[in-house]
Coordinates of C-alpha atoms in Angstrom, one line a residue:
X59 CA -17.5 53.1 54.3
X60 CA -19.7 53.8 51.3
X61 CA -18.6 53.1 47.7
X62 CA -18.3 56.8 47.0
X63 CA -16.0 57.3 50.0
X64 CA -13.9 54.4 48.8
X65 CA -13.6 55.7 45.3
X66 CA -12.7 59.3 46.4
X67 CA -10.1 58.1 48.9
X68 CA -8.6 55.7 46.3
X69 CA -8.4 58.5 43.8
X70 CA -6.8 60.7 46.4
X71 CA -4.2 58.0 47.2
X72 CA -3.4 57.5 43.6
X73 CA -2.9 61.2 43.1
X74 CA -0.6 61.3 46.1
X75 CA 1.6 58.5 44.6
X76 CA 1.7 60.3 41.2
X77 CA 2.6 63.6 42.8
X78 CA 5.3 62.0 44.9
X79 CA 6.9 59.9 42.1
X80 CA 6.6 62.7 39.5
X81 CA 5.8 60.1 36.8
X82 CA 3.4 62.7 35.3
X83 CA 3.3 66.5 35.2
X84 CA 1.4 68.0 38.1
X85 CA -1.2 69.7 35.8
X86 CA -1.8 66.4 34.0
X87 CA -2.4 64.6 37.3
X88 CA -4.9 67.4 38.3
X89 CA -6.8 67.0 35.0
X90 CA -6.9 63.3 35.4
X91 CA -8.4 63.6 38.9
X92 CA -10.9 66.2 37.6
X93 CA -12.0 64.0 34.7
X94 CA -12.4 60.9 36.8
X95 CA -14.5 62.6 39.4
X96 CA -16.8 64.0 36.7
X97 CA -17.1 60.7 34.7
X98 CA -18.0 58.8 37.9
X99 CA -20.6 61.4 38.8
X100 CA -18.9 62.3 42.1
X101 CA -19.1 66.0 41.1
X102 CA -21.6 67.8 38.8
X103 CA -20.5 69.3 35.5
X104 CA -20.8 72.8 37.0
X105 CA -18.5 71.8 39.9
X106 CA -16.0 70.2 37.5
X107 CA -15.3 73.6 35.8
X108 CA -15.8 75.8 38.9
X109 CA -12.1 75.8 39.7
X110 CA -11.3 77.7 36.5
X111 CA -13.6 80.6 37.5
X112 CA -12.6 80.5 41.2
X113 CA -11.4 83.8 42.6
X114 CA -8.2 82.1 43.9
X115 CA -7.2 80.7 40.5
X116 CA -7.8 84.1 38.9
X117 CA -5.9 85.9 41.6
X118 CA -2.8 83.6 41.3
X119 CA -2.7 84.1 37.5
X120 CA -2.9 87.9 37.9
X121 CA -0.2 87.8 40.6
X122 CA 2.2 86.1 38.2
X123 CA 1.7 89.0 35.8
X124 CA 2.1 91.6 38.5
X125 CA 5.4 90.0 39.5
X126 CA 6.7 90.0 35.9
X127 CA 5.7 93.7 35.6
X128 CA 7.7 94.6 38.8
X129 CA 10.7 92.8 37.4
X130 CA 10.6 94.1 33.9
X131 CA 9.9 97.7 35.0
X132 CA 13.2 97.9 36.9
X133 CA 11.4 98.3 40.2
X134 CA 13.7 95.7 41.7
X135 CA 16.9 97.0 40.3
X136 CA 19.5 98.3 42.7
X137 CA 18.9 95.3 45.1
X138 CA 22.2 93.7 43.9
X139 CA 24.1 96.9 44.6
X140 CA 22.5 97.1 48.1
X141 CA 23.6 93.6 48.9
X142 CA 27.1 94.1 47.6
X143 CA 27.6 96.9 50.2
X144 CA 27.4 94.3 53.0
X145 CA 30.7 94.1 54.9
X146 CA 30.3 90.5 56.2
X147 CA 28.3 87.3 55.5
X148 CA 26.2 88.0 58.6
X149 CA 25.4 91.5 57.4
X150 CA 24.7 90.2 53.8
X151 CA 22.1 87.7 55.1
X152 CA 20.5 90.3 57.4
X153 CA 20.0 92.7 54.5
X154 CA 18.8 89.9 52.2
X155 CA 16.2 88.8 54.8
X156 CA 14.9 92.4 55.3
X157 CA 14.5 92.8 51.5
X158 CA 12.7 89.5 51.2
X159 CA 10.5 90.4 54.2
X160 CA 9.4 93.5 52.3
X161 CA 8.8 91.9 48.9
X162 CA 7.9 88.2 49.3
X163 CA 4.6 88.7 51.2
X164 CA 3.2 90.5 48.2
X165 CA 4.9 88.9 45.2
X166 CA 4.8 85.2 44.4
X167 CA 7.8 83.6 46.1
X168 CA 8.7 81.5 43.0
X169 CA 9.1 84.7 41.0
X170 CA 11.0 86.3 43.8
X171 CA 13.6 83.5 44.0
X172 CA 13.9 83.4 40.2
X173 CA 14.8 87.1 40.2
X174 CA 17.1 86.9 43.2
X175 CA 19.2 83.8 42.3
X176 CA 21.6 85.6 39.9
X177 CA 21.6 88.8 42.1
X178 CA 22.6 86.8 45.2
X179 CA 25.3 84.8 43.2
X180 CA 26.8 88.0 41.9
X181 CA 26.7 89.9 45.2
X182 CA 28.2 87.0 47.2
X183 CA 31.1 86.7 44.7
X184 CA 31.8 90.4 45.2
X185 CA 32.1 90.1 49.0
X186 CA 33.9 86.8 48.9
X187 CA 31.1 84.8 50.4
X188 CA 30.1 81.3 49.3
X189 CA 26.7 81.4 47.4
X190 CA 25.8 78.1 49.1
X191 CA 25.6 80.0 52.4
X192 CA 22.9 82.3 50.9
X193 CA 20.8 80.3 48.4
X194 CA 19.0 78.0 50.8
X195 CA 18.2 80.9 53.2
X196 CA 16.9 82.8 50.1
X197 CA 14.4 79.9 49.4
X198 CA 13.5 79.4 53.1
X199 CA 12.9 83.1 53.9
X200 CA 10.9 83.7 50.7
X201 CA 8.5 80.9 51.9
X202 CA 8.4 82.3 55.5
X203 CA 7.6 85.8 54.2
X204 CA 5.1 84.5 51.6
X205 CA 2.9 82.9 54.3
X206 CA 2.5 86.3 56.1
X207 CA -0.3 87.5 53.7
X208 CA -3.2 86.0 51.9
X209 CA -1.6 86.6 48.5
X210 CA 2.0 85.6 49.4
X211 CA 1.6 82.1 48.0
X212 CA -0.9 80.2 45.9
X213 CA -1.4 77.8 48.8
X214 CA -2.8 80.5 51.0
X215 CA -5.4 81.5 48.4
X216 CA -6.2 77.8 47.7
X217 CA -7.0 77.0 51.3
X218 CA -9.0 80.1 51.5
X219 CA -11.0 79.2 48.4
X220 CA -11.8 75.6 49.5
X221 CA -12.7 76.8 53.0
X222 CA -15.2 79.4 51.6
X223 CA -16.7 76.7 49.4
X224 CA -17.3 74.6 52.5
X225 CA -19.0 77.4 54.4
X226 CA -16.0 79.0 56.3
X227 CA -16.0 82.8 56.1
X228 CA -12.5 82.8 54.7
X229 CA -9.5 84.9 55.6
X230 CA -8.6 88.6 55.3
X231 CA -5.5 90.0 53.6
X232 CA -3.4 90.1 56.8
X233 CA -5.1 87.3 58.7
X234 CA -1.8 85.3 58.8
X235 CA 0.5 88.2 59.6
X236 CA 0.7 87.8 63.3
X237 CA 1.8 84.2 63.3
X238 CA 3.8 84.7 60.1
X239 CA 5.9 87.5 61.6
X240 CA 6.7 85.4 64.7
X241 CA 7.7 82.4 62.6
X242 CA 9.7 84.4 60.2
X243 CA 11.6 86.2 63.0
X244 CA 12.5 82.9 64.7
X245 CA 13.3 81.3 61.4
X246 CA 15.7 84.2 60.4
X247 CA 17.4 84.1 63.8
X248 CA 17.9 80.3 63.3
X249 CA 19.4 80.8 59.8
X250 CA 21.7 83.6 61.1
X251 CA 23.0 81.4 63.9
X252 CA 22.7 77.6 63.9
X253 CA 21.6 77.5 60.2
X254 CA 24.8 79.3 59.1
X255 CA 26.9 76.7 60.7
X256 CA 24.9 73.8 59.2
X257 CA 25.0 75.2 55.6
X258 CA 27.8 73.9 53.4
X259 CA 30.6 76.2 52.2
X260 CA 30.7 75.1 48.6
X261 CA 33.1 77.5 47.0
X262 CA 33.3 75.4 43.9
X263 CA 29.7 76.2 43.1
X264 CA 30.3 79.9 42.5
X265 CA 30.5 80.5 38.8
X266 CA 29.7 84.2 38.6
X267 CA 33.2 85.1 37.6
X268 CA 34.6 81.7 36.8
X269 CA 32.8 78.9 35.0
X270 CA 33.2 76.3 37.8
X271 CA 29.6 75.8 38.9
X272 CA 29.5 72.1 38.7
X273 CA 30.6 69.0 36.9
X274 CA 29.4 69.3 33.3
X275 CA 28.8 66.4 31.0
X276 CA 29.6 66.9 27.3
X277 CA 30.3 64.9 24.2
X278 CA 33.8 65.0 22.7
X279 CA 34.5 63.6 19.2
X280 CA 37.8 62.0 18.4
X281 CA 39.2 64.0 15.4
X282 CA 41.5 62.6 12.7
X283 CA 44.6 64.2 14.2
X284 CA 43.8 63.3 17.8
X285 CA 46.7 61.9 19.9
X286 CA 44.3 59.6 21.6
X287 CA 43.7 57.4 18.5
X288 CA 45.0 53.9 19.2
X289 CA 45.1 54.5 23.0
X290 CA 42.5 53.3 25.5
X291 CA 40.9 55.7 28.0
X292 CA 42.6 53.8 30.8
X293 CA 46.1 54.1 29.1
X294 CA 45.5 57.9 28.4
X295 CA 44.9 58.5 32.1
X296 CA 42.5 61.3 31.4
X297 CA 41.3 61.3 35.0
X298 CA 44.8 61.7 36.5
X299 CA 46.1 64.1 33.9
X300 CA 43.0 66.4 33.4
X301 CA 40.5 65.5 36.1
X302 CA 38.0 64.4 33.3
X303 CA 36.1 61.1 33.6
X304 CA 34.8 59.2 30.6
X305 CA 31.3 57.8 31.4
X306 CA 30.5 56.2 28.1
X307 CA 32.1 55.5 24.7
X308 CA 29.8 55.9 21.7
X309 CA 30.8 54.3 18.4
X310 CA 28.5 54.5 15.4
X311 CA 25.8 55.8 17.7
X312 CA 26.0 52.8 20.0
X313 CA 27.5 52.4 23.5
X314 CA 30.7 50.3 23.6
X315 CA 31.1 47.8 26.4
X316 CA 34.1 48.5 28.7
X317 CA 34.9 52.0 27.5
X318 CA 38.1 52.3 29.6
X319 CA 39.7 49.3 27.8
X320 CA 38.7 50.1 24.2
X321 CA 41.2 51.5 21.8
X322 CA 39.9 54.8 20.6
X323 CA 39.2 55.3 16.9
X324 CA 38.5 58.4 14.7
X325 CA 34.9 59.7 15.2
X326 CA 34.4 57.9 18.5
X327 CA 32.4 60.1 20.9
X328 CA 33.4 60.3 24.6
X329 CA 30.6 61.2 27.0
X330 CA 32.9 63.0 29.5
X331 CA 32.3 64.6 32.9
X332 CA 34.4 67.4 34.5
X333 CA 34.8 71.1 35.2
X334 CA 34.5 73.0 32.0
X335 CA 38.0 74.4 32.2
X336 CA 39.4 70.8 32.4
X337 CA 37.2 69.6 29.6
X338 CA 38.3 72.5 27.4
X339 CA 42.0 71.8 28.2
X340 CA 41.6 68.1 27.3
X341 CA 39.9 69.1 24.1
X342 CA 42.7 71.4 23.0
X343 CA 45.6 69.2 24.1
X344 CA 44.4 65.9 22.6
X345 CA 42.7 66.8 19.4
X346 CA 39.1 66.4 20.4
X347 CA 36.1 68.6 19.5
X348 CA 32.7 69.2 21.0
X349 CA 30.5 66.8 19.0
X350 CA 28.9 68.8 16.1
X351 CA 25.7 66.8 16.7
X352 CA 25.5 68.3 20.2
X353 CA 25.6 71.9 18.8
X354 CA 22.3 73.5 18.0
X355 CA 24.0 75.1 15.0
X356 CA 27.4 74.0 13.6
X357 CA 30.0 76.6 14.2
X358 CA 33.6 76.8 15.4
X359 CA 34.0 77.0 19.2
X360 CA 36.6 79.7 18.6
X361 CA 34.3 81.9 16.6
X362 CA 34.9 85.6 17.5
X363 CA 32.5 87.6 19.7
X364 CA 31.1 84.5 21.4
X365 CA 30.1 84.7 25.1
X366 CA 30.4 81.7 27.5
X367 CA 27.5 81.8 30.0
X368 CA 25.5 79.5 32.3
X369 CA 21.8 79.3 32.6
X370 CA 19.3 77.3 34.6
X371 CA 16.0 75.9 33.3
X372 CA 13.3 78.1 35.0
X373 CA 10.3 76.6 36.9
X374 CA 7.7 77.4 34.3
X375 CA 10.0 77.0 31.3
X376 CA 8.5 75.9 28.1
X377 CA 11.6 73.9 27.2
X378 CA 11.4 71.7 30.3
X379 CA 10.6 68.2 29.1
X380 CA 12.1 68.9 25.7
X381 CA 15.4 67.8 24.2
X382 CA 18.4 69.7 22.8
X383 CA 17.6 68.4 19.3
X384 CA 14.1 70.0 19.5
X385 CA 15.5 73.2 20.9
X386 CA 17.7 73.8 17.9
X387 CA 14.6 74.7 15.8
X388 CA 13.1 77.3 18.1
X389 CA 13.7 81.1 17.9
X390 CA 17.0 82.5 18.9
X391 CA 18.2 79.2 20.3
X392 CA 19.2 78.3 16.7
X393 CA 22.3 80.5 17.2
X394 CA 23.3 78.9 20.5
X395 CA 25.9 76.1 21.1
X396 CA 25.2 74.0 24.2
X397 CA 28.6 72.8 25.5
X398 CA 27.5 70.9 28.6
X399 CA 24.7 69.9 31.0
X400 CA 24.9 69.8 34.8
X401 CA 22.2 68.0 36.6
X402 CA 22.4 68.0 40.4
X403 CA 22.4 64.6 42.0
X404 CA 22.5 62.6 38.8
X405 CA 25.2 61.5 36.3
X406 CA 23.8 61.5 32.8
X407 CA 24.8 58.4 30.8
X408 CA 22.8 58.9 27.6
X409 CA 23.6 60.8 24.4
X410 CA 23.0 64.4 25.4
X411 CA 20.9 65.4 22.4
X412 CA 18.3 62.9 23.6
X413 CA 18.3 64.1 27.3
X414 CA 14.9 65.5 28.5
X415 CA 15.6 68.8 30.1
X416 CA 14.3 69.4 33.7
X417 CA 13.7 72.4 35.9
X418 CA 17.0 73.1 37.7
X419 CA 19.2 71.7 34.9
X420 CA 22.2 74.0 34.3
X421 CA 23.4 74.5 30.7
X422 CA 26.8 75.8 29.6
X423 CA 26.1 77.9 26.5
X424 CA 28.2 79.6 23.9
X425 CA 26.1 82.4 22.4
X426 CA 26.9 85.3 20.0
X427 CA 27.5 88.6 21.7
X428 CA 24.5 90.0 19.8
X429 CA 22.2 87.4 21.4
X430 CA 22.9 88.4 25.0
X431 CA 19.8 90.7 25.2
X432 CA 17.6 87.8 24.0
X433 CA 19.1 85.5 26.6
X434 CA 18.3 87.9 29.4
X435 CA 14.8 88.5 28.2
X436 CA 14.0 84.8 27.9
X437 CA 11.8 83.8 30.8
X438 CA 12.5 80.1 30.2
X439 CA 16.0 80.5 31.5
X440 CA 17.6 82.0 34.6
X441 CA 21.1 83.5 33.9
X442 CA 23.5 82.4 36.6
X443 CA 26.7 84.0 35.3
X444 CA 27.3 87.7 35.9
X445 CA 25.2 89.9 33.7
X446 CA 24.8 93.6 33.1
X447 CA 22.5 95.7 35.3
X448 CA 18.9 95.6 34.1
X449 CA 17.8 98.6 32.2
X450 CA 15.7 101.0 34.2
X451 CA 12.5 102.2 32.5
X452 CA 12.0 105.6 34.0
X453 CA 8.5 106.3 35.4
X454 CA 7.4 102.7 34.9
X455 CA 9.3 101.5 38.0
X456 CA 7.4 103.7 40.5
X457 CA 4.2 103.1 38.5
X458 CA 4.6 99.4 39.0
X459 CA 5.3 99.8 42.7
X460 CA 2.3 102.1 43.2
X461 CA 0.1 99.6 41.2
X462 CA 1.2 96.7 43.4
X463 CA 0.6 98.8 46.6
X464 CA -3.0 99.6 45.4
X465 CA -3.6 95.9 44.5
X466 CA -2.8 95.0 48.1
X467 CA -4.2 98.0 50.0
X468 CA -7.7 98.1 48.5
X469 CA -8.7 94.5 49.5
X470 CA -7.0 95.0 52.9
X471 CA -9.4 97.9 53.5
X472 CA -12.3 95.7 52.4
X473 CA -13.3 98.0 49.5
X474 CA -12.6 95.6 46.5
X475 CA -12.0 91.8 46.3
X476 CA -8.3 90.9 45.7
X477 CA -9.4 89.0 42.5
X478 CA -10.6 92.2 41.0
X479 CA -7.7 94.5 42.0
X480 CA -5.1 91.9 40.9
X481 CA -6.8 91.7 37.5
X482 CA -7.0 95.5 37.1
X483 CA -3.4 95.8 38.3
X484 CA -2.2 93.3 35.7
X485 CA -4.1 95.2 33.0
X486 CA -2.7 98.6 34.2
X487 CA 0.9 97.3 34.1
X488 CA 0.4 95.9 30.6
X489 CA -1.1 99.1 29.3
X490 CA 1.8 101.1 30.9
X491 CA 4.3 99.0 29.1
X492 CA 5.8 97.3 32.1
X493 CA 5.5 94.2 30.1
X494 CA 4.3 93.4 26.6
X495 CA 1.0 91.7 25.8
X496 CA 2.7 88.5 24.7
X497 CA 4.7 88.5 27.9
X498 CA 1.5 88.4 30.0
X499 CA 0.8 84.8 28.9
X500 CA 4.5 83.8 29.2
X501 CA 4.7 85.1 32.8
X502 CA 1.9 82.9 34.1
X503 CA 2.8 79.5 35.3
X504 CA 0.0 77.7 33.7
X505 CA 0.8 74.4 35.4
X506 CA 0.0 75.9 38.7
X507 CA -3.2 77.4 37.4
X508 CA -4.3 74.1 35.9
X509 CA -3.3 72.3 39.1
X510 CA -5.4 74.6 41.3
X511 CA -8.4 74.5 39.0
X512 CA -8.2 70.8 38.5
X513 CA -7.8 69.9 42.2
X514 CA -10.4 72.2 43.7
X515 CA -13.2 69.8 42.8
X516 CA -11.4 67.0 44.7
X517 CA -11.8 69.1 47.8
X518 CA -15.5 69.4 47.1
X519 CA -15.8 65.6 46.5
X520 CA -14.0 64.7 49.7
X521 CA -16.4 66.9 51.7
X522 CA -19.7 66.0 50.0
X523 CA -19.1 62.3 49.9
X524 CA -18.0 62.1 53.5
X525 CA -14.5 60.9 52.6
X526 CA -12.9 63.7 54.7
X527 CA -15.0 62.9 57.7
X528 CA -14.2 59.2 57.4
X529 CA -10.5 59.9 57.2
X530 CA -10.6 62.2 60.2
X531 CA -12.5 59.6 62.3
X532 CA -9.9 57.0 61.5
X533 CA -6.7 59.1 61.9
X534 CA -6.9 62.2 64.1
X535 CA -10.0 60.8 65.7
X536 CA -7.8 58.4 67.5
X537 CA -6.3 61.2 69.6
X538 CA -9.6 63.1 70.0
X539 CA -9.8 62.3 73.7
X540 CA -6.6 64.2 74.3
X541 CA -8.2 67.5 73.3
X542 CA -8.1 69.9 70.4
X543 CA -4.5 71.0 71.0
X544 CA -3.2 67.5 70.5
X545 CA -5.4 67.1 67.4
X546 CA -4.1 70.4 66.1
X547 CA -0.5 69.1 66.5
X548 CA -1.3 65.9 64.6
X549 CA -3.1 67.8 61.8
X550 CA -0.1 70.2 61.4
X551 CA 2.3 67.2 61.4
X552 CA 0.3 65.4 58.8
X553 CA 0.4 68.4 56.5
X554 CA 4.1 68.9 57.2
X555 CA 5.0 65.4 56.2
X556 CA 2.7 65.3 53.1
X557 CA 4.1 68.6 51.7
X558 CA 7.7 67.4 51.8
X559 CA 7.0 64.7 49.2
X560 CA 4.3 66.2 46.9
X561 CA 3.0 69.5 45.5
X562 CA 2.2 71.9 48.3
X563 CA -1.0 72.9 46.5
X564 CA -2.1 69.3 46.3
X565 CA -1.4 68.8 50.0
X566 CA -3.5 71.8 50.8
X567 CA -6.4 70.5 48.7
X568 CA -6.4 67.1 50.4
X569 CA -6.0 68.5 54.0
X570 CA -8.3 71.5 54.0
X571 CA -11.5 69.3 54.0
X572 CA -9.8 67.2 56.7
X573 CA -9.2 70.4 58.8
X574 CA -12.9 71.3 58.4
X575 CA -14.1 67.8 59.3
X576 CA -11.8 67.7 62.3
X577 CA -13.4 70.9 63.7
X578 CA -16.9 69.4 63.1
X579 CA -15.9 66.2 65.0
X580 CA -14.6 68.2 68.0
X581 CA -17.4 70.8 67.7
X582 CA -14.9 73.7 67.7
X583 CA -14.0 76.5 65.3
X584 CA -12.3 75.3 62.1
X585 CA -10.0 78.3 61.8
X586 CA -7.1 76.9 63.9
X587 CA -6.9 73.8 61.8
X588 CA -7.1 75.7 58.5
X589 CA -4.3 77.9 59.7
X590 CA -2.2 74.8 60.6
X591 CA -2.8 73.4 57.1
X592 CA -1.9 76.7 55.5
X593 CA 1.4 77.2 57.3
X594 CA 2.5 73.6 57.0
X595 CA 1.7 73.4 53.3
X596 CA 3.4 76.8 52.5
X597 CA 6.7 76.1 54.3
X598 CA 8.6 73.1 53.1
X599 CA 12.2 73.0 54.2
X600 CA 13.4 69.4 54.6
X601 CA 13.7 68.3 51.0
X602 CA 14.7 70.0 47.7
X603 CA 11.5 68.6 46.0
X604 CA 9.0 69.8 48.6
X605 CA 8.7 73.3 47.2
X606 CA 9.6 74.9 43.9
X607 CA 12.0 77.4 45.3
X608 CA 14.0 74.6 47.0
X609 CA 14.3 72.9 43.7
X610 CA 15.6 76.1 42.0
X611 CA 18.4 76.7 44.5
X612 CA 19.3 72.9 44.7
X613 CA 21.2 73.0 41.4
X614 CA 22.4 76.6 41.5
X615 CA 23.9 76.2 45.0
X616 CA 25.6 72.9 44.4
X617 CA 23.8 71.3 47.3
X618 CA 23.4 67.7 48.3
X619 CA 19.9 66.3 49.2
X620 CA 21.2 65.9 52.8
X621 CA 21.9 69.6 53.1
X622 CA 18.2 70.3 53.1
X623 CA 17.6 67.7 55.7
X624 CA 20.3 69.1 58.0
X625 CA 19.2 72.7 57.7
X626 CA 15.5 72.3 57.0
X627 CA 14.3 69.5 59.3
X628 CA 15.1 71.5 62.5
X629 CA 13.4 74.5 61.0
X630 CA 10.3 72.4 60.2
X631 CA 10.1 71.1 63.7
X632 CA 10.6 74.7 65.0
X633 CA 7.7 75.9 62.9
X634 CA 5.6 73.0 64.1
X635 CA 6.2 73.9 67.8
X636 CA 5.5 77.6 67.1
X637 CA 2.3 76.7 65.3
X638 CA 1.0 74.5 68.1
X639 CA 1.8 77.1 70.7
X640 CA 0.6 80.3 68.9
X641 CA -2.3 79.2 66.7
X642 CA -4.7 78.7 69.7
X643 CA -3.5 82.1 71.0
X644 CA -4.5 84.1 67.9
X645 CA -7.4 81.8 66.8
X646 CA -9.0 80.2 69.9
X647 CA -10.8 76.9 69.5

């Protein structure tokens, strides 16, 4: 092992740990990797910035804009009404899968799921079906459909870009379709049969018509006339009487030890957890108030023409990582009162104004009636409660659909590269008014763009220093004697496991050079191994953190971590078997 190989592998290992632990943002990790490679001279200055001008990076950025144009133009309106016509849960899922099969191969699946979450929650409530029976399938099928085309996910484009840089001819628009359709068909049958039985029936997570989506945590201040003054939390029996549990007692800004035994005083703050209806009943009956410090603007809860609504922090939200205190100074948020926070899988025990918001957090908001349009237009949030039908924009809807069709069709015919058609399509939608110029920049998930551009040079370094070849010889090389099919199964399994615990794009960057080196070691075509990496990295089912769409439905559906293991692990193994069987059929060694 040379020094360069040791450094590259060490850097890749550190990156894997950082991605898995989420101690830093994924884009920050990518830039740290990029900077370290450049400083150590493992890549040239030209190679260091090549990722920012790579066709894959440009295409993914343009695809985000195209997806926003489709949504804003009203081209996707009417889907909710179509789903609401389903007569049974089975029929509902079947219609949902068919719609996703038509849309997700051509629109970024993260954007698809963001659009569909409120639609699915509303439609399931109308037919009396639990949303938890539909949201995991929404995430899974969007991934399955996304892998059917070159542009369905950023991972497909990333593997294609790295492979081209390493001398592979690359993939066509519908290169993955044959295997993708087989996997999606089998996956949909699984979700309609065994998967339906394994999915939880969490009726309490449906908050489209009632505000019962989860256990909210809020701050309640003891007012001068409160009946709780002089009583302890234990004596008041708030849990037994109201179903509300006091997590912490704050007095003069500090936590009080043993909150259940302390006699309550005026201006004490109770950090309480429960369904909002129970919290509100407690507030009214005992003389408590939502702590004014927790409100973005001080106003009475009973103020007329206020709307109670629930929103989820979107994947590329600018307010992710910020606090409620900072939020109160930004735009229309100044007129909003945040009543509670729901974070799936975690009980918050700190003062809520200091909590760092995360993707998937659900906020219970009180907003003026006049601010509803601003709320719906805000791309930082996904509205989960029932909302009005999106306004149609006349000719712009068919224009957006035609533009998207041309963006896909022209590269498929081999006339124009996808990077050029996607850019021109984004410009056309902007000029047509499908989205405003400022919305173009807001629609792009810049963290994904920086991640791609920052990690592409790592793939180059792994190849040029021999790190990929060294890794192959000491891992999959151990099963080389069993033939290329066994090696393919091992490579697919490696990608499958790695993707469940870190960014799928990062897994693709690390494993694509390994796939190429594996083919060189066996003296066979690299395409089967690259296909295995692509499919494994683009379909992550077993954990809620393995793929962004899983994280999005995790909170909205009221799921447990184990729900993804129960439903997703068999599906992952099913895809592994399908891949090992069919990849050599379509792409012989």
